[in-house]
Coordinates of C-alpha atoms and ligand atoms in Angstrom, one line a residue:
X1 CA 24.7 -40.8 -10.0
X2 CA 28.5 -41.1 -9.9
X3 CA 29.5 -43.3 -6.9
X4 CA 25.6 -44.0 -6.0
X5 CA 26.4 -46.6 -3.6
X6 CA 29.4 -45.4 -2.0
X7 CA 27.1 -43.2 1.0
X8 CA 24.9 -46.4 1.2
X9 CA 27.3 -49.0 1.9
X10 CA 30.3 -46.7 3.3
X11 CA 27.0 -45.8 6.1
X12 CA 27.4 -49.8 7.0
X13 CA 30.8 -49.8 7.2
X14 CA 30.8 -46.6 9.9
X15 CA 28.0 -48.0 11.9
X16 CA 30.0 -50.9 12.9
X17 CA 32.4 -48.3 14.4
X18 CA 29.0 -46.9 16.8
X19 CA 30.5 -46.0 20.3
X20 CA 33.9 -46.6 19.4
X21 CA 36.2 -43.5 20.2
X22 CA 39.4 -45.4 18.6
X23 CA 40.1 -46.7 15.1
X24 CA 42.1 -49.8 14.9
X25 CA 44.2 -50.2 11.6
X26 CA 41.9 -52.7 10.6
X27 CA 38.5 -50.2 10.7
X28 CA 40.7 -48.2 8.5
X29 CA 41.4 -50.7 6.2
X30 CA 37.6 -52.1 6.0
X31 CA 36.6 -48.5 5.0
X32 CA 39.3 -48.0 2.8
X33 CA 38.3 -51.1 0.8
X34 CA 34.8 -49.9 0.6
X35 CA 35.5 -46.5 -0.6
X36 CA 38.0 -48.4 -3.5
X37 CA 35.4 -50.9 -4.5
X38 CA 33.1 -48.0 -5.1
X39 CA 35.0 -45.9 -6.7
X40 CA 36.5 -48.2 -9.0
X41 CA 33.1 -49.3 -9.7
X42 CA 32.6 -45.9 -11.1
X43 CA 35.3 -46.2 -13.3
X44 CA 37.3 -43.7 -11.4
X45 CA 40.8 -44.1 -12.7
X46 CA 42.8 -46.4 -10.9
X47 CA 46.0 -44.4 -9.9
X48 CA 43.4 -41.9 -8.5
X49 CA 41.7 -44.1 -6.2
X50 CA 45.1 -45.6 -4.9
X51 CA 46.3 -41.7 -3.8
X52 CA 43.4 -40.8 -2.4
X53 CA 43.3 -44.2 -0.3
X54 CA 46.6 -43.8 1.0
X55 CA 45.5 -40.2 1.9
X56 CA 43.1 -41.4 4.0
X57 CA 45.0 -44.8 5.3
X58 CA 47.5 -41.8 6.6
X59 CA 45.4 -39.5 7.8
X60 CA 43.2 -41.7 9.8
X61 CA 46.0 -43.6 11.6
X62 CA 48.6 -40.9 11.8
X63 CA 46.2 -37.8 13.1
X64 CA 45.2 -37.2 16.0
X65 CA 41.1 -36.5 16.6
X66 CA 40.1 -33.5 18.3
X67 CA 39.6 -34.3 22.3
X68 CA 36.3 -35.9 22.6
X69 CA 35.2 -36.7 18.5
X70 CA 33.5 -40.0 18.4
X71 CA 36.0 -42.4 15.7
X72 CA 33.1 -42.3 13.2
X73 CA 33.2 -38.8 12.9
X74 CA 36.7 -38.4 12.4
X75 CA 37.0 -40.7 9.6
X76 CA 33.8 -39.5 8.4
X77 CA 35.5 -35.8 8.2
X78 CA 38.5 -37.5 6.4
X79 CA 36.5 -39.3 4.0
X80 CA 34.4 -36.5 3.1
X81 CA 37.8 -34.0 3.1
X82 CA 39.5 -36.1 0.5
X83 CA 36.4 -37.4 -1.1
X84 CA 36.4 -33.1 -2.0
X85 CA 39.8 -33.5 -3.0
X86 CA 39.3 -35.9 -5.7
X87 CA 36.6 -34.0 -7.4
X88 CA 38.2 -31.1 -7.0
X89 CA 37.2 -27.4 -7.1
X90 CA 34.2 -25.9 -9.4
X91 CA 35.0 -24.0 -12.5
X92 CA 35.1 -20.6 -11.8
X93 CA 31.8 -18.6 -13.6
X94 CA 32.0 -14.7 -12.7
X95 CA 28.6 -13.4 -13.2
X96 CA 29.7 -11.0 -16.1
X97 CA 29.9 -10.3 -20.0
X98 CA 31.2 -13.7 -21.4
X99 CA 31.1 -16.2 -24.3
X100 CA 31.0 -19.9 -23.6
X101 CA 32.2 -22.3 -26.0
X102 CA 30.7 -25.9 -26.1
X103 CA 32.6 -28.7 -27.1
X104 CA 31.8 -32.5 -27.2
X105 CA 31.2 -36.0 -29.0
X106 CA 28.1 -36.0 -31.3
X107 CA 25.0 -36.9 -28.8
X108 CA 27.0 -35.8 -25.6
X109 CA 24.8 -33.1 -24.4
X110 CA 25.9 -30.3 -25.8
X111 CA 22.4 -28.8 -27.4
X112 CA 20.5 -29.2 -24.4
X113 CA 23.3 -28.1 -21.8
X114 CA 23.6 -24.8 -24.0
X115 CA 20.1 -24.0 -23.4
X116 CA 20.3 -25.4 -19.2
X117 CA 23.6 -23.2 -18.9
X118 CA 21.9 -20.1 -20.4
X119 CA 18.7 -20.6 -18.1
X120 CA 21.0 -20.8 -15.1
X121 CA 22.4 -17.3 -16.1
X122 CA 19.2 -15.8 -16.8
X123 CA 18.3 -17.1 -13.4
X124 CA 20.8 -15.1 -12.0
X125 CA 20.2 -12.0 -13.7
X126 CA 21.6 -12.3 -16.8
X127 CA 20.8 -11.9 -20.4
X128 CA 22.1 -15.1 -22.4
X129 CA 22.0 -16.1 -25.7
X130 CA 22.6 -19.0 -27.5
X131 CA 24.5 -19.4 -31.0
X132 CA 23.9 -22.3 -32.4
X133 CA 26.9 -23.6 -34.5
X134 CA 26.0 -27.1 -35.9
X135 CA 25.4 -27.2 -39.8
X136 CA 25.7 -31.1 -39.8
X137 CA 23.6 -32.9 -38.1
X138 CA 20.0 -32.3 -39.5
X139 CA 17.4 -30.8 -36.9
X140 CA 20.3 -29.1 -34.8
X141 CA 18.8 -25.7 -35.5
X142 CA 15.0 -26.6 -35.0
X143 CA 16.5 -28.8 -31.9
X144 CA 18.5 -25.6 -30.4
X145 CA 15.8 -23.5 -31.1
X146 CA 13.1 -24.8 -29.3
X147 CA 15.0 -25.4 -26.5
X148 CA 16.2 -21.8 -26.2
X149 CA 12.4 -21.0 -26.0
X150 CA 12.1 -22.9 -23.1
X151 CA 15.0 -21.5 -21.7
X152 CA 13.5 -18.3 -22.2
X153 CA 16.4 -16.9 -23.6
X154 CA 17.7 -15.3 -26.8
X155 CA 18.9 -17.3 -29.8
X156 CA 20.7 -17.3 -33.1
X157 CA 21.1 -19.5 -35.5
X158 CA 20.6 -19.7 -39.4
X159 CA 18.9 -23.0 -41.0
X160 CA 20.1 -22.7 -44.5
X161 CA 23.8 -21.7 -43.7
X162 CA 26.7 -24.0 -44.4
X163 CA 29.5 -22.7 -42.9
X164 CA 30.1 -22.6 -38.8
X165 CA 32.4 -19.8 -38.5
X166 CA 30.3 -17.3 -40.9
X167 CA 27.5 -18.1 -38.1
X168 CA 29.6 -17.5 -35.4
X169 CA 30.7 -14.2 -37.2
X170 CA 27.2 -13.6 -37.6
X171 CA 26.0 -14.2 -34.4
X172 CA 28.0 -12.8 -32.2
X173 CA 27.0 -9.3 -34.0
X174 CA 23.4 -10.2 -33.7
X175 CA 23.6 -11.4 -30.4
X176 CA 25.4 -7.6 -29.5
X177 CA 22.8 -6.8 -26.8
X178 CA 23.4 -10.4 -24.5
X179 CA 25.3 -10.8 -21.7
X180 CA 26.2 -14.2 -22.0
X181 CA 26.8 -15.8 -25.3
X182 CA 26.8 -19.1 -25.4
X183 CA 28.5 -21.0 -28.5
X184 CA 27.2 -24.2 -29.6
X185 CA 29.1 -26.6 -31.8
X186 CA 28.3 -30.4 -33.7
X187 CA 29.8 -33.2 -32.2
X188 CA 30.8 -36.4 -34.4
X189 CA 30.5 -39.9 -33.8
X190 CA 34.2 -40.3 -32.9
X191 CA 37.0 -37.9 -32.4
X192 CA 38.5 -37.2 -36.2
X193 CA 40.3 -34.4 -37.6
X194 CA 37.8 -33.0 -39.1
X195 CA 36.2 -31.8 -36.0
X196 CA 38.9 -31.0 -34.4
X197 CA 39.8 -28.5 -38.0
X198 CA 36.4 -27.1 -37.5
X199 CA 36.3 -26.7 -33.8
X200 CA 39.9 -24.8 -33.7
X201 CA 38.3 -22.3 -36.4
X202 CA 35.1 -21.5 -34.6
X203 CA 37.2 -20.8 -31.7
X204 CA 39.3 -19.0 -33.3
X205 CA 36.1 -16.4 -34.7
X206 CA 34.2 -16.8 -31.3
X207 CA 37.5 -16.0 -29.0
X208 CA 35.7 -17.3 -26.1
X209 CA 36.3 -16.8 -22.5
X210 CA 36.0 -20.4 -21.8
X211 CA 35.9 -23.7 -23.4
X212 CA 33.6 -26.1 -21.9
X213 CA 33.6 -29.8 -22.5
X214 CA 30.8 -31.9 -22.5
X215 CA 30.7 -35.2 -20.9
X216 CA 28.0 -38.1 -21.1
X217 CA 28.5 -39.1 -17.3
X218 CA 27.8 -42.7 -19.1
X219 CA 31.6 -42.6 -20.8
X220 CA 34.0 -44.7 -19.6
X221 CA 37.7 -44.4 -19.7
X222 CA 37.5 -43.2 -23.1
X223 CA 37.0 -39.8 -21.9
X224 CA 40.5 -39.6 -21.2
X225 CA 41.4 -39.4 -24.6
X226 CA 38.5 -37.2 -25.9
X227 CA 39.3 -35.2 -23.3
X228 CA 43.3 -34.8 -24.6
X229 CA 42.3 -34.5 -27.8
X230 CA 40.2 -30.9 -26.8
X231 CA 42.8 -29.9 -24.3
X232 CA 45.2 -30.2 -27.2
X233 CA 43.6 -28.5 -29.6
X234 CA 41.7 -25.5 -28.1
X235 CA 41.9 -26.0 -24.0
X236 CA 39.3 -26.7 -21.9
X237 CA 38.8 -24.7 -19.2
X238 CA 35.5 -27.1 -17.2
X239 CA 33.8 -30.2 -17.9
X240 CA 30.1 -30.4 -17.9
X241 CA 29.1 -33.9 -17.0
X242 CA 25.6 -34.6 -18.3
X243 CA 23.6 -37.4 -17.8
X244 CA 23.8 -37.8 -14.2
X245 CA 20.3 -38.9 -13.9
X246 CA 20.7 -42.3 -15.5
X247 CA 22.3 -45.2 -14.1
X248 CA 25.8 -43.5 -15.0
X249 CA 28.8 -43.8 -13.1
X250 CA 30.4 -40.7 -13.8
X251 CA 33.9 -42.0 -13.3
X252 CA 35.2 -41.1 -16.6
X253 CA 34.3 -37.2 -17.0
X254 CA 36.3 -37.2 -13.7
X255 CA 39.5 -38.1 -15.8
X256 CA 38.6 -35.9 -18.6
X257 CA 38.9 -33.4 -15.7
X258 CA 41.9 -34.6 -14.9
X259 CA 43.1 -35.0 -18.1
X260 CA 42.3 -31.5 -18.6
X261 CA 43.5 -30.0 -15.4
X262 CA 40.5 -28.2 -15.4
X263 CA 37.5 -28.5 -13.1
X264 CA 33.5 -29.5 -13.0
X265 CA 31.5 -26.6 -14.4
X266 CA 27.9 -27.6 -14.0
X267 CA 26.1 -31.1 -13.4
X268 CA 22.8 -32.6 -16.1
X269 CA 20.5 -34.3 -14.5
X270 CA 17.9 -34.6 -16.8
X271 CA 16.1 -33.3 -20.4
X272 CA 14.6 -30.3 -19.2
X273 CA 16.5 -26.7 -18.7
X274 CA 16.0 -26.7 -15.3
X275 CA 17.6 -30.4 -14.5
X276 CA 21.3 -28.4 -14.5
X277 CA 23.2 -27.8 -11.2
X278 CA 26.4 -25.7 -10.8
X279 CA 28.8 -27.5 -9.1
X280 CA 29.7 -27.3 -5.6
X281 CA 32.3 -30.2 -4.5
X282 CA 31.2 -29.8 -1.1
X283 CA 27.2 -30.2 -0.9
X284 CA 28.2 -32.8 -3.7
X285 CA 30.3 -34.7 -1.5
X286 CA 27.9 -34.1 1.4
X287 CA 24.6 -35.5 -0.8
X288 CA 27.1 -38.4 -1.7
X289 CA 27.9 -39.5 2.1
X290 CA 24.2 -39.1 2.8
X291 CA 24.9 -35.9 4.8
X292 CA 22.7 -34.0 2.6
X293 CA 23.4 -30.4 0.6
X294 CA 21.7 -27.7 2.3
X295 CA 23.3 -25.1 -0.2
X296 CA 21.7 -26.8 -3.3
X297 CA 18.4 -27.3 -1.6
X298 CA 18.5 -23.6 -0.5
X299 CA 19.2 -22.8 -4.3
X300 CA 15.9 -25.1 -5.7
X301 CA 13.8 -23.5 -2.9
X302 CA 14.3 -20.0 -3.8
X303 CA 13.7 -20.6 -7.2
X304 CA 10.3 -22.4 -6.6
X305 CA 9.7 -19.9 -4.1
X306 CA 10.2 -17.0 -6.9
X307 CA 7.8 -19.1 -8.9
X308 CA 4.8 -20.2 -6.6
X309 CA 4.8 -16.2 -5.2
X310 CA 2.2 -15.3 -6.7
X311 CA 0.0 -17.8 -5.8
X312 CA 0.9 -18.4 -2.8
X313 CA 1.0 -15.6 0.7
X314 CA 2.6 -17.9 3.1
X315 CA 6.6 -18.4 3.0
X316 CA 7.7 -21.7 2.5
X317 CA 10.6 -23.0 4.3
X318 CA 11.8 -26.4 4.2
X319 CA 12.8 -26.1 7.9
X320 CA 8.7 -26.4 8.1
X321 CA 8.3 -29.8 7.1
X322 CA 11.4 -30.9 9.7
X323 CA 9.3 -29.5 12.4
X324 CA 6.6 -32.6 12.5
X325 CA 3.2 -31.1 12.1
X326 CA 2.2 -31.9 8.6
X327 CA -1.0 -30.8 8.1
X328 CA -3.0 -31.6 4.4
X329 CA -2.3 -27.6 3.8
X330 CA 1.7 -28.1 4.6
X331 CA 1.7 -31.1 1.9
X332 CA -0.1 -29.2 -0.8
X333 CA 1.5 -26.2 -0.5
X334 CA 4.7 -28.9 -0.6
X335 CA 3.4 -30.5 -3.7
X336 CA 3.1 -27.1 -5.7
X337 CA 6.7 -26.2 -4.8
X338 CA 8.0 -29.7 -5.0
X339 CA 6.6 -30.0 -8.5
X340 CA 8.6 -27.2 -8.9
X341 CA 11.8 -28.2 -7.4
X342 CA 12.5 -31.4 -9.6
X343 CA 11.9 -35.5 -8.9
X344 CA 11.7 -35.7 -4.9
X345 CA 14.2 -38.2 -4.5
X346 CA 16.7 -35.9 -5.7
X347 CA 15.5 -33.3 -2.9
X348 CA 15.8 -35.8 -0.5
X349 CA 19.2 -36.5 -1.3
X350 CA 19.5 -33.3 -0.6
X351 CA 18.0 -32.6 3.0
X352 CA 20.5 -33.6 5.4
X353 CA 19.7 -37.0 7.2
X354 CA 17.7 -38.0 4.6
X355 CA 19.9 -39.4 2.1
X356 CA 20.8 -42.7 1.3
X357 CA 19.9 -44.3 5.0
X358 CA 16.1 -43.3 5.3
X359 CA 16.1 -42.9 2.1
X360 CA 16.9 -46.7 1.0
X361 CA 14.4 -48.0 3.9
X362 CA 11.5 -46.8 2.6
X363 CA 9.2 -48.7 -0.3
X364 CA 10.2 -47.3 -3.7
X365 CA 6.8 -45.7 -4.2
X366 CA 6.4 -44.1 -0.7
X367 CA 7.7 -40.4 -1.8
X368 CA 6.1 -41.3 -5.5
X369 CA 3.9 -38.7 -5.7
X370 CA 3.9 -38.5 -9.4
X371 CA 2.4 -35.4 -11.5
X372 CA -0.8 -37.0 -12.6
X373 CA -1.7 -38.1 -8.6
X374 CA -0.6 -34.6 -7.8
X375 CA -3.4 -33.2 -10.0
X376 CA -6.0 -35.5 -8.8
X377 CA -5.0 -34.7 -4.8
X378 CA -5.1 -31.3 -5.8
X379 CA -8.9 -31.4 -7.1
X380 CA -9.8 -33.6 -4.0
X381 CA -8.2 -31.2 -1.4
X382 CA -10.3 -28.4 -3.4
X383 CA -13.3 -30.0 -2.1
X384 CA -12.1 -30.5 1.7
X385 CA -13.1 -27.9 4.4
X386 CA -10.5 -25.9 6.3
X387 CA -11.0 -27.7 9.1
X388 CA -10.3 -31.2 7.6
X389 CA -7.1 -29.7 5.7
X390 CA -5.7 -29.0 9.1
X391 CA -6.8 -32.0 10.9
X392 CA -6.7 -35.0 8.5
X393 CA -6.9 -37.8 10.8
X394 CA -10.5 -36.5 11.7
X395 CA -11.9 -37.2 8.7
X396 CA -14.1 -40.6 8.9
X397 CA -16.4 -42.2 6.4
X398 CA -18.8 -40.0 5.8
X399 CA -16.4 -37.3 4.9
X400 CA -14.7 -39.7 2.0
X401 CA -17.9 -40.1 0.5
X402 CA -18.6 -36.0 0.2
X403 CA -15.2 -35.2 -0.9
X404 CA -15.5 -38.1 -3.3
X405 CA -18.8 -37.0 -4.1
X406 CA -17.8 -33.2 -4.6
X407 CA -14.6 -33.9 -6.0
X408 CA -15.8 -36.2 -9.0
X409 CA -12.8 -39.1 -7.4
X410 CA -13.3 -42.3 -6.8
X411 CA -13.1 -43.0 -2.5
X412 CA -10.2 -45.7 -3.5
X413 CA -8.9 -41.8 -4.5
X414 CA -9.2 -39.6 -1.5
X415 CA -7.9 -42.7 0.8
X416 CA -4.6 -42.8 -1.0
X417 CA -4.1 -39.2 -0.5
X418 CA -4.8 -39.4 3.3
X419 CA -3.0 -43.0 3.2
X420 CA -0.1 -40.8 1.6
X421 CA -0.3 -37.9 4.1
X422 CA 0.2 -40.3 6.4
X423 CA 3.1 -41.8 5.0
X424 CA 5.0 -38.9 4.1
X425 CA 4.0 -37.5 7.8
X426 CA 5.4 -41.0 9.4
X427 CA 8.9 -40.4 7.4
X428 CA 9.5 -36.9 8.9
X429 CA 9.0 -38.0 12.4
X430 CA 11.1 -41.2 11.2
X431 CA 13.6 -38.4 10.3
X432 CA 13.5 -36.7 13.0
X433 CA 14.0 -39.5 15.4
X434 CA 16.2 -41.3 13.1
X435 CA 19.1 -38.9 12.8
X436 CA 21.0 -40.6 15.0
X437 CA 23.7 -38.4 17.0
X438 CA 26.7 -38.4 15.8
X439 CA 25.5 -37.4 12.4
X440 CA 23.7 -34.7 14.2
X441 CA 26.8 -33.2 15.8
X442 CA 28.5 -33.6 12.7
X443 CA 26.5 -31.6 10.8
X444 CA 26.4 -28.6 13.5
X445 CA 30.3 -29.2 13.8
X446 CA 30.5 -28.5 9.7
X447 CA 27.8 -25.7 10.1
X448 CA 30.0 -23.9 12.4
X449 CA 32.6 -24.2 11.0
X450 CA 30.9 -22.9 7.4
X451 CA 30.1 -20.1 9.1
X452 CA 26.5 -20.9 9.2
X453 CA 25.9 -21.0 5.2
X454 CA 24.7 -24.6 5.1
X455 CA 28.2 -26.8 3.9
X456 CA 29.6 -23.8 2.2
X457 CA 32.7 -22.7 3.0
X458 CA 34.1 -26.1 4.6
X459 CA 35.9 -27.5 1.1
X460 CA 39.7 -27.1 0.2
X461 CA 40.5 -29.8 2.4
X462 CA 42.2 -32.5 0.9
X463 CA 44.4 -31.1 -1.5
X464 CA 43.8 -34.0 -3.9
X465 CA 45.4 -34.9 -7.7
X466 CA 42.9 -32.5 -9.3
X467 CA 44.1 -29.1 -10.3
Ligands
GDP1 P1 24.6 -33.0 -28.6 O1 24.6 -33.9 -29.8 O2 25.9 -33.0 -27.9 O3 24.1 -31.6 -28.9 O4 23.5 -33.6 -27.5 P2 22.0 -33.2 -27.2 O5 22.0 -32.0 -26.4 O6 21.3 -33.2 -28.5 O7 21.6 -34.5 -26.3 C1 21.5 -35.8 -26.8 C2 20.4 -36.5 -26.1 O8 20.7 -36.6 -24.7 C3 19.1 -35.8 -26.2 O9 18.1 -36.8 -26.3 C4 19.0 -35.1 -24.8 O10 17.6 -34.9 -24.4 C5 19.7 -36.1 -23.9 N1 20.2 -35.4 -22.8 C6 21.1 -34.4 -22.7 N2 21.5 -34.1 -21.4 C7 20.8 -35.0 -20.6 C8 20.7 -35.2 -19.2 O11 21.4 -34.6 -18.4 N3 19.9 -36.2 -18.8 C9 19.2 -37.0 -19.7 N4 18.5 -38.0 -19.2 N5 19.2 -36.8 -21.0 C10 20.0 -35.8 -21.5
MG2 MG1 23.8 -30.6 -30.6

């Protein structure tokens, strides 16, 4: 994920300033450093990562923190201020009647961000569709089509035409009853003329409300260019950085954005239609410092929620699993959402506290509970009584054996599961111990001043290079 190691090793560089309640030029400057080597890590672009130290060289030496405010919170709230700055604001996405155009290199993401962008609509209500615009690249239409199925969405395309801006014309009359069109276009292997030709007369047919470009988050600085080159030639209005779930650094698509003047529409993490996010530069910002995203977590819980009503008659509310008694009912009702949700170490990067510094501590496989062990917990927990789903730690020997027995697992089986109830039980009181207390008072300080709504409401701040 773009800057992955900043919150990790930034969190070091802030311990060391435990206790203190002034920041000596030189505290400033060891942060500052860390924050630069990060970031140009990331391939953030140079002339960015000088303003936005110097922002917070200034800030941190030249304002004055609030009577009382421990010095790692005050730089902290500094960092995380310009940190928003830099990435700037979200593309703006009014829930109503619009067409989207998609624009992008060959293999960018464009395909399967159509289909993630019309499921996020349809999840708010909406009726997308997708046009699907590519005549070049051979399986495009068998490619865009199934992927609109698992969107659930509506679709048009046509296999056997030849010419782009006859399907757009086509579509958008067939597609008369949608809320949301969403346009999608061929890519090429490198930025040519041709595309460009092509591009400018679909958007000419489609007059879309925006232009979106489409950024692998693996790109480096030659996502400047690409990103001119669409500016140029039809405007881009957001970037849609995909790819976020590889080792990517993420630092180019924030100079397309740049480049652009425009703004971060939506996030991919992944090759399903549910691994999109919208962007929020504050929870992102937030996740990234290892202060968690309460606002995004919210969002994935709902939608789970929506999705395991019906099977289930008890609420689920993350706040629950904070609260320290974890019974086996609490953790399977948590692996049916969970499953729901998307990979765990994503949510965890997401539940304040948890990020990066717990996070990192614990053995890679310790929150590892992968679909296939899900399924086989799931059948061994169907053969437990009530009594042993609520109290776990009283079942002995003899009870292995019968749940074994009546489950059709092997013991080795209904050991790990308790062995992992009690792991995932130890981590929550771990959690709750091991928020330590400034970061507590931060986060109240931020949820007051958000009015309550999670991190919403606290960005703005910085002001940074980004329009
Ligand atoms: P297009 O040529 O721009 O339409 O790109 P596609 O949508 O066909 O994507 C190219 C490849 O990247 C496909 O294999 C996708 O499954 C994959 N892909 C797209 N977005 C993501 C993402 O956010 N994460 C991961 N891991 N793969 C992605
Ligand atoms: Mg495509």
């Amino acid at each position: 994920m773009v800057l992955d190691d900043l919150g990790s090793s930034l969190r070091g560089t802030l311990d060391k300033l435990r206790g203190k309640s002034r920041l000596s030029e030189e505290d400033v400057e060891e942060i500052v450093k860390e924050i630069q080597r990060s970031l140009l890590q990331a391939d953030v672009d140079v002339s960015l990562v000088m303003d936005l130290s110097d922002n917070i060289k200034t800030r941190a030496l030249e304002e004055e923190p609030p009577k009382g405010t421990p010095a790692r919170d005050f730089v902290l709230r500094i960092v995380y201020e310009e940190l928003v700055g830099l990435v700037g604001d979200s593309t703006e996405l009014p829930l109503e009647n619009q067409t989207i155009l998609l624009a992008g290199l060959y293999g960018s993401g464009k395909t399967t961000s159509a289909a993630k962008i019309a499921w996020w609509f349809s999840k708010k209500g909406m009726r997308p569709a997708i046009i699907q615009t590519d005549t070049d690249r051979p399986g495009a239409y068998d490619q865009s089509k199934e992927m609109a199925r698992r969107a659930e969405v509506d679709f048009y395309g046509d296999e056997d035409a030849d010419d782009p801006v006859q399907i757009v014309r086509d579509g958008m009359a067939a597609t008369e009853d949608a809320d949301i069109r969403i346009v999608d276009t061929a890519g090429r292997d490198g930025l040519n003329q041709e595309l460009i030709d092509q591009i400018e007369r679909i958007e000419n047919e489609a007059n879309p409300d925006r232009n979106l470009l489409v950024i692998d988050a693996a790109m480096g600085q030659s996502a400047k260019e690409q990103a001119q080159k669409f500016e140029e030639s039809i405007g881009i209005d957001g970037v849609v950085i995909t790819k976020l779930d590889g080792t990517a650094k993420g630092g180019g698509a924030l100079a397309a954005v740049n480049e652009t003047g425009s703004s971060i529409a939506f996030l991919g993490t992944g090759e399903e239609v549910k691994d999109v996010e919208r962007f929020e530069p504050d929870g992102f910002i937030s996740r990234l410092l290892g202060m968690g995203d309460l606002k995004q977590l919210t969002e994935r819980v709902e939608r789970a929620m929506q999705e395991t009503q019906a099977e289930d008659d008890e609420d689920w509310d993350p706040e629950d699993m904070l609260k320290g008694n974890f019974t086996l009912k609490d953790m399977k009702k948590q692996m049916d959402a969970m499953n729901k949700m998307g990979p765990l170490d994503q949510i965890m990067d997401m539940i304040p506290g948890f990020g990066g510094g717990i996070k990192d501590q614990l053995p890679d496989d310790a929150m590892d509970v992968t679909q296939e062990r899900m399924r086989s917990f799931e059948v061994i927990m169907d053969s437990m009584t009530d009594k042993e789903m609520e109290n776990p730690r009283g079942i002995g020997q003899k009870q292995v054996e019968r749940i074994a027995r009546g489950s059709g697992q092997p013991e080795e089986k209904v050991r790990e599961l308790l062995q992992q109830h009690k792991m995932m039980e130890r981590t929550l009181k771990q959690f709750q111990g091991g928020m330590d207390g400034d970061m507590q008072r931060m986060m109240k300080k931020m949820q007051q001043q958000g009015g309550g709504g999670g991190m919403g409401g606290l960005g703005g701040g910085g002001g940074g290079p980004f329009g």
